[in-house]
Coordinates of C-alpha atoms in Angstrom, one line a residue:
X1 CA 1.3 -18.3 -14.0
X2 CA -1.3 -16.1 -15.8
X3 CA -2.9 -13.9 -13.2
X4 CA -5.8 -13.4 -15.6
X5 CA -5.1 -9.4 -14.9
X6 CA -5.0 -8.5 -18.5
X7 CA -7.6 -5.1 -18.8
X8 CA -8.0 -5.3 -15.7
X9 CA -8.7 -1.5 -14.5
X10 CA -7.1 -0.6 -11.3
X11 CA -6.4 2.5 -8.9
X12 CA -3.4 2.7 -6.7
X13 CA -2.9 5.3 -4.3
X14 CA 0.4 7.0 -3.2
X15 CA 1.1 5.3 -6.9
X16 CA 3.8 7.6 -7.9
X17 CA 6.8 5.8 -5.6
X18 CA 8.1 2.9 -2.9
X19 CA 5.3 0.6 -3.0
X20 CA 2.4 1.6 -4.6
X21 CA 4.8 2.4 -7.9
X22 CA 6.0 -1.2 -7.5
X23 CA 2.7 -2.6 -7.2
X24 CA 0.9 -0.3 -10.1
X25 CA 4.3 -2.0 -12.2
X26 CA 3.4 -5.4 -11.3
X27 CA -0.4 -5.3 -12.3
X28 CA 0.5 -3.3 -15.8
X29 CA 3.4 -6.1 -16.2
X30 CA 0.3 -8.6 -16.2
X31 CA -1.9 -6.4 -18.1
X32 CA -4.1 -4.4 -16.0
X33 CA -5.0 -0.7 -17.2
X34 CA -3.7 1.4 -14.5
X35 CA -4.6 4.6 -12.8
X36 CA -2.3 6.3 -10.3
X37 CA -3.6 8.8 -7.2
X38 CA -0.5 11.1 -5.7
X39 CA 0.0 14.2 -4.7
X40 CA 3.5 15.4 -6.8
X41 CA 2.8 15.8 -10.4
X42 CA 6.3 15.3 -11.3
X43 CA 6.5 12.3 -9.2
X44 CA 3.6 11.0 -11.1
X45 CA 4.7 11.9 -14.6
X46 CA 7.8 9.6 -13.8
X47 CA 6.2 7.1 -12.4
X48 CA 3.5 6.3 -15.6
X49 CA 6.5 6.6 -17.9
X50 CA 8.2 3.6 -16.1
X51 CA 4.6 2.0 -16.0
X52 CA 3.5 2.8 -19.4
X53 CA 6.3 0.6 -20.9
X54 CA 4.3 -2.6 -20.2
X55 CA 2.0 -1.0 -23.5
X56 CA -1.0 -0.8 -21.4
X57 CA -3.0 2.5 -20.6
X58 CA -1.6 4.3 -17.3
X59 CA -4.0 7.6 -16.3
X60 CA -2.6 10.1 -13.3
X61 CA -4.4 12.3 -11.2
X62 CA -3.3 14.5 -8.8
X63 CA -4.9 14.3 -5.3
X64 CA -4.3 14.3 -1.7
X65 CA -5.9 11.5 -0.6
X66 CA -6.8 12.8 3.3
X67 CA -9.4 15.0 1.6
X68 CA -12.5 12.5 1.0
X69 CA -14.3 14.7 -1.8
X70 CA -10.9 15.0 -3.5
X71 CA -10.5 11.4 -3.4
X72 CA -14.1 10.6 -4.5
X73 CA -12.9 12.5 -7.8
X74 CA -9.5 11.5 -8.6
X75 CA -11.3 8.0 -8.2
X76 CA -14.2 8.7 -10.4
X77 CA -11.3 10.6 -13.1
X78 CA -9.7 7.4 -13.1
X79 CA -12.6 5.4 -13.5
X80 CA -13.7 7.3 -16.4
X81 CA -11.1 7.4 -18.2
X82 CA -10.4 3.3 -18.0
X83 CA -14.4 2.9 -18.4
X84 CA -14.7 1.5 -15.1
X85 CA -12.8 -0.1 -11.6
X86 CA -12.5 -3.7 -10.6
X87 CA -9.1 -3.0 -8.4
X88 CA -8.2 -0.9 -6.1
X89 CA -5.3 -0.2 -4.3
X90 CA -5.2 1.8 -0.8
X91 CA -1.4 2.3 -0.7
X92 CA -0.4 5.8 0.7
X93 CA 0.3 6.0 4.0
X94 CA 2.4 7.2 6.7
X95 CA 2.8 9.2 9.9
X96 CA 2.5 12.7 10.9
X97 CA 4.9 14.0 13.6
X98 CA 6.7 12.2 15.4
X99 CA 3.7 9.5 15.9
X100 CA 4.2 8.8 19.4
X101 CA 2.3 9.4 22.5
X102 CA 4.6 11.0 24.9
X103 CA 6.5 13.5 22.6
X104 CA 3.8 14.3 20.0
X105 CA 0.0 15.3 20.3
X106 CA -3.6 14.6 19.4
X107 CA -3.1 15.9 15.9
X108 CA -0.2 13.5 15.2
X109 CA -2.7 10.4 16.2
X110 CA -5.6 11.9 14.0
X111 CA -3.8 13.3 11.2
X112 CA -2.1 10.0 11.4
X113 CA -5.4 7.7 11.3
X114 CA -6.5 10.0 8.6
X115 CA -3.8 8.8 6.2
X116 CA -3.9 5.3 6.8
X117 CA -7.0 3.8 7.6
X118 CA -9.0 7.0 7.1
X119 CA -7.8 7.0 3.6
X120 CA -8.4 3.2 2.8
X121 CA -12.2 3.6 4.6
X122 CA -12.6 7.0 2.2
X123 CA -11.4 5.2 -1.7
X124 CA -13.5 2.1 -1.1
X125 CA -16.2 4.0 -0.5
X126 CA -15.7 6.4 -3.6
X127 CA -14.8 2.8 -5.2
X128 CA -17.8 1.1 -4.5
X129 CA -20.4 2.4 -7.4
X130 CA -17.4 1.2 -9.9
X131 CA -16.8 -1.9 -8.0
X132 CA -21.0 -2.7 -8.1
X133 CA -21.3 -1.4 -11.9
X134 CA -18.5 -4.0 -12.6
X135 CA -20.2 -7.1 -10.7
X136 CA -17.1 -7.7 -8.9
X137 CA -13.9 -6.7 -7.6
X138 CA -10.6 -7.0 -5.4
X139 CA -9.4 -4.0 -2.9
X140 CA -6.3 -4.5 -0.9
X141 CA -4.9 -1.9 2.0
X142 CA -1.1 -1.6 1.8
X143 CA -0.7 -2.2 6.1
X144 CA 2.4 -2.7 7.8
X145 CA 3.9 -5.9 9.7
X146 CA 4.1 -2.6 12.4
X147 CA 0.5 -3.2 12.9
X148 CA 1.4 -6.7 13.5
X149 CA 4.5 -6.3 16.2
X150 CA 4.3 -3.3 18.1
X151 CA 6.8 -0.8 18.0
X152 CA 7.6 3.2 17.1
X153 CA 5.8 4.7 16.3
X154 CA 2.7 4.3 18.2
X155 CA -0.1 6.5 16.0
X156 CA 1.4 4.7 12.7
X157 CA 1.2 0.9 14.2
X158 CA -2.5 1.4 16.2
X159 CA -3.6 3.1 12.7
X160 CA -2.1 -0.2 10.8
X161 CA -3.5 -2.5 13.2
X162 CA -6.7 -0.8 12.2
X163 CA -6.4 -0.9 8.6
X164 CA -6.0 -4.9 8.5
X165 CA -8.9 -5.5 11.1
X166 CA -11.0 -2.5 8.6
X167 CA -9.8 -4.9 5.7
X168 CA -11.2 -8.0 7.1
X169 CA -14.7 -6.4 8.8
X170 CA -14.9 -5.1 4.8
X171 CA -13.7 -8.6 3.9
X172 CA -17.4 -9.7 5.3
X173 CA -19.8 -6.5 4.8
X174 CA -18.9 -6.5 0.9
X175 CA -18.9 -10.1 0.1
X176 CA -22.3 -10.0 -1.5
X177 CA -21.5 -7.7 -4.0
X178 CA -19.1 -9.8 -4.8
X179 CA -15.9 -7.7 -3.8
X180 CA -13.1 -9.0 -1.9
X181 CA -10.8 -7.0 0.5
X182 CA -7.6 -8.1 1.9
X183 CA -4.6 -6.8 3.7
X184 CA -0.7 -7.1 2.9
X185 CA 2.0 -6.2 5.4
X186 CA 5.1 -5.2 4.4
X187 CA 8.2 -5.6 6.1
X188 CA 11.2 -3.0 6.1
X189 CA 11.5 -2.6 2.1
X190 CA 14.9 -0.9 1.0
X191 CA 14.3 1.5 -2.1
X192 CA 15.9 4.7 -3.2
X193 CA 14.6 7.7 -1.6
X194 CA 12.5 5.6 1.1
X195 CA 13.1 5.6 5.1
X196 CA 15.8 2.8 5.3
X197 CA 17.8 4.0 2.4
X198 CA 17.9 7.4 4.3
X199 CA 18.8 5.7 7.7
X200 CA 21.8 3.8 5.2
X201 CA 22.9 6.8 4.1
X202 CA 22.7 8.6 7.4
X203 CA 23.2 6.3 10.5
X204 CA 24.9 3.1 8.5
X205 CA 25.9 1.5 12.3
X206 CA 22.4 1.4 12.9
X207 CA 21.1 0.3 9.6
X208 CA 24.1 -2.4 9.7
X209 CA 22.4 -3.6 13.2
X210 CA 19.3 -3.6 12.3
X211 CA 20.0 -5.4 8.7
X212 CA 22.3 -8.1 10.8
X213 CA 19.9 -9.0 13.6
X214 CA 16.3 -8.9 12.2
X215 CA 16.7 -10.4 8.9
X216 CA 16.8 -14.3 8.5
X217 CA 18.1 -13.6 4.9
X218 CA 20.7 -11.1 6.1
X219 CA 18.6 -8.5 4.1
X220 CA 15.6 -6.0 4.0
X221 CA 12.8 -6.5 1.4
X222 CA 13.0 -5.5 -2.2
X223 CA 9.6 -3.6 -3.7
X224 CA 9.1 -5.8 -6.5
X225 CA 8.5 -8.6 -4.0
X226 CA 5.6 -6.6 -2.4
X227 CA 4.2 -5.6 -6.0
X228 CA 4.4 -9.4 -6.7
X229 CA 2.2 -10.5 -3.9
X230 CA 0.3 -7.7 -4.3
X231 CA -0.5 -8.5 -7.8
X232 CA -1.5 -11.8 -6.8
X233 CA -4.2 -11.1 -4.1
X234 CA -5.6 -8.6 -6.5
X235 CA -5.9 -11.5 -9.4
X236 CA -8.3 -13.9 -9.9
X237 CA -6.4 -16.7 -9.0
X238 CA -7.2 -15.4 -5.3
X239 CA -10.6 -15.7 -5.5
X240 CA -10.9 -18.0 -2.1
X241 CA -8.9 -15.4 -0.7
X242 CA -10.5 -12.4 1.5
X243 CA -10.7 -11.2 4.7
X244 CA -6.9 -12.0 4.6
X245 CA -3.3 -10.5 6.0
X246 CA -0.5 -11.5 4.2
X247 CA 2.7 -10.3 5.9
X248 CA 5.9 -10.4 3.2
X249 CA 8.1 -9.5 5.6
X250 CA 11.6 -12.5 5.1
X251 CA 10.4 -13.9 8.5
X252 CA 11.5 -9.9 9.8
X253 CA 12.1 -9.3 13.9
X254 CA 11.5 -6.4 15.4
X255 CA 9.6 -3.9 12.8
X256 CA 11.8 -1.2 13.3
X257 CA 14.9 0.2 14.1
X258 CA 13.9 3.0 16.2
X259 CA 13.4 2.6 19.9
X260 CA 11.0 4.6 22.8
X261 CA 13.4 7.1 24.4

């Protein structure tokens, strides 16, 4: 199927590994011009080398993407140099501390909603002059199926539970410029220097538990299938599609291996 992506111009964040690499991948694989937001320059260099072999322009700037006016002009960078936005991609996220009530603190939770939802809130708005001079365009917020089913830690799942209901009150408010915003939930993805590779490496009985009793396939997720999906919601061919959640999760249990002490 032809996603109708070619020159498309997008912006992934947290774009220089894990997910957002995989997703920036998928969109060049289908033609879109892409521009990458990180903070590690050598990370990023890496990644649009392994992007730039689809042939299609890859741009990098270095940013951390909890600082809003930082944001607004690694987004505006990128949009300059690919003349323009019509995708965007809030991907970075994770938690700070140990994210949990009990054992961490205030700063955890905010620091924490800062770099998920905070974040997503922060690039569409930096997006939105692009989006507008454009007449159209697709956002999606990289969530987590931890927003979904509660679990450990707490900040990170209340701040992706927030993120797909932002996603969907967007979904509405920027309908008439003709933007649509969705969500996509991932389920434990397995990929080299991520979380559950680490646990692999590190605690294998547990991984091994967790792998045998949560999975339906007997397996966790591959990045390529969330850079697929991705790709898809941010095409055309999902133009009845907003306000959405799409978990791609293999029909996952319990989102995590970790437990409350």
């Amino acid at each position: 199927m032809d996603l109708g992506l070619d020159g498309a111009r997008a912006v992934v964040t947290g774009g220089s590994r894990g997910l957002g690499l995989a997703i920036a991948d998928s969109l060049a694989r289908e033609g879109a011009w892409v521009g990458l937001i990180a903070r590690g320059p050598d990370d990023l260099a890496d990644a649009a080398e392994k992007v730039g072999r689809h042939g299609r322009p890859v741009v990098t700037v270095v940013a951390d993407v909890t600082d809003p006016a930082a944001l607004e002009v690694a987004v505006n960078e990128v949009a300059e140099s690919l003349g323009g936005l019509d995708r965007v991609v809030a991907n970075a996220g994770g938690t700070q501390g140990n994210g949990n009530l009990r054992t961490g603190t205030v700063d955890d939770f905010l620091g924490t909603y800062a770099l998920n939802v905070g974040h997503a809130a922060a690039l569409t708005k930096a997006s939105l002059p692009h989006l507008e001079a454009a007449g159209r365009g697709s956002v999606l917020f990289v969530a987590s199926v931890t927003g979904m089913k509660p679990g450990p830690r707490t900040a990170y799942a209340a701040a992706k539970a927030a993120e797909i209901h932002l996603a969907a009150t967007l979904a509405l408010e920027l309908a008439p410029l003709n933007v649509r915003v969705n969500a996509i939930s991932p389920g434990s993805i397995l990929f080299e220097g991520g979380g559950w590779a680490h646990l692999k490496a590190n605690d294998p009985e547990r991984f091994e538990n967790f792998r045998a009793n949560e999975f339906p396939f007997g397996r966790l997720g591959h990045p390529e299938e969330i850079g697929d999906v991705a790709a898809f919601l941010l095409s055309d061919r999902a133009s009845w599609i907003t306000g959405a959640n799409i978990a791609v999760d293999g029909g996952q249990g319990r989102p995590s291996a970790r437990s409350f002490a």
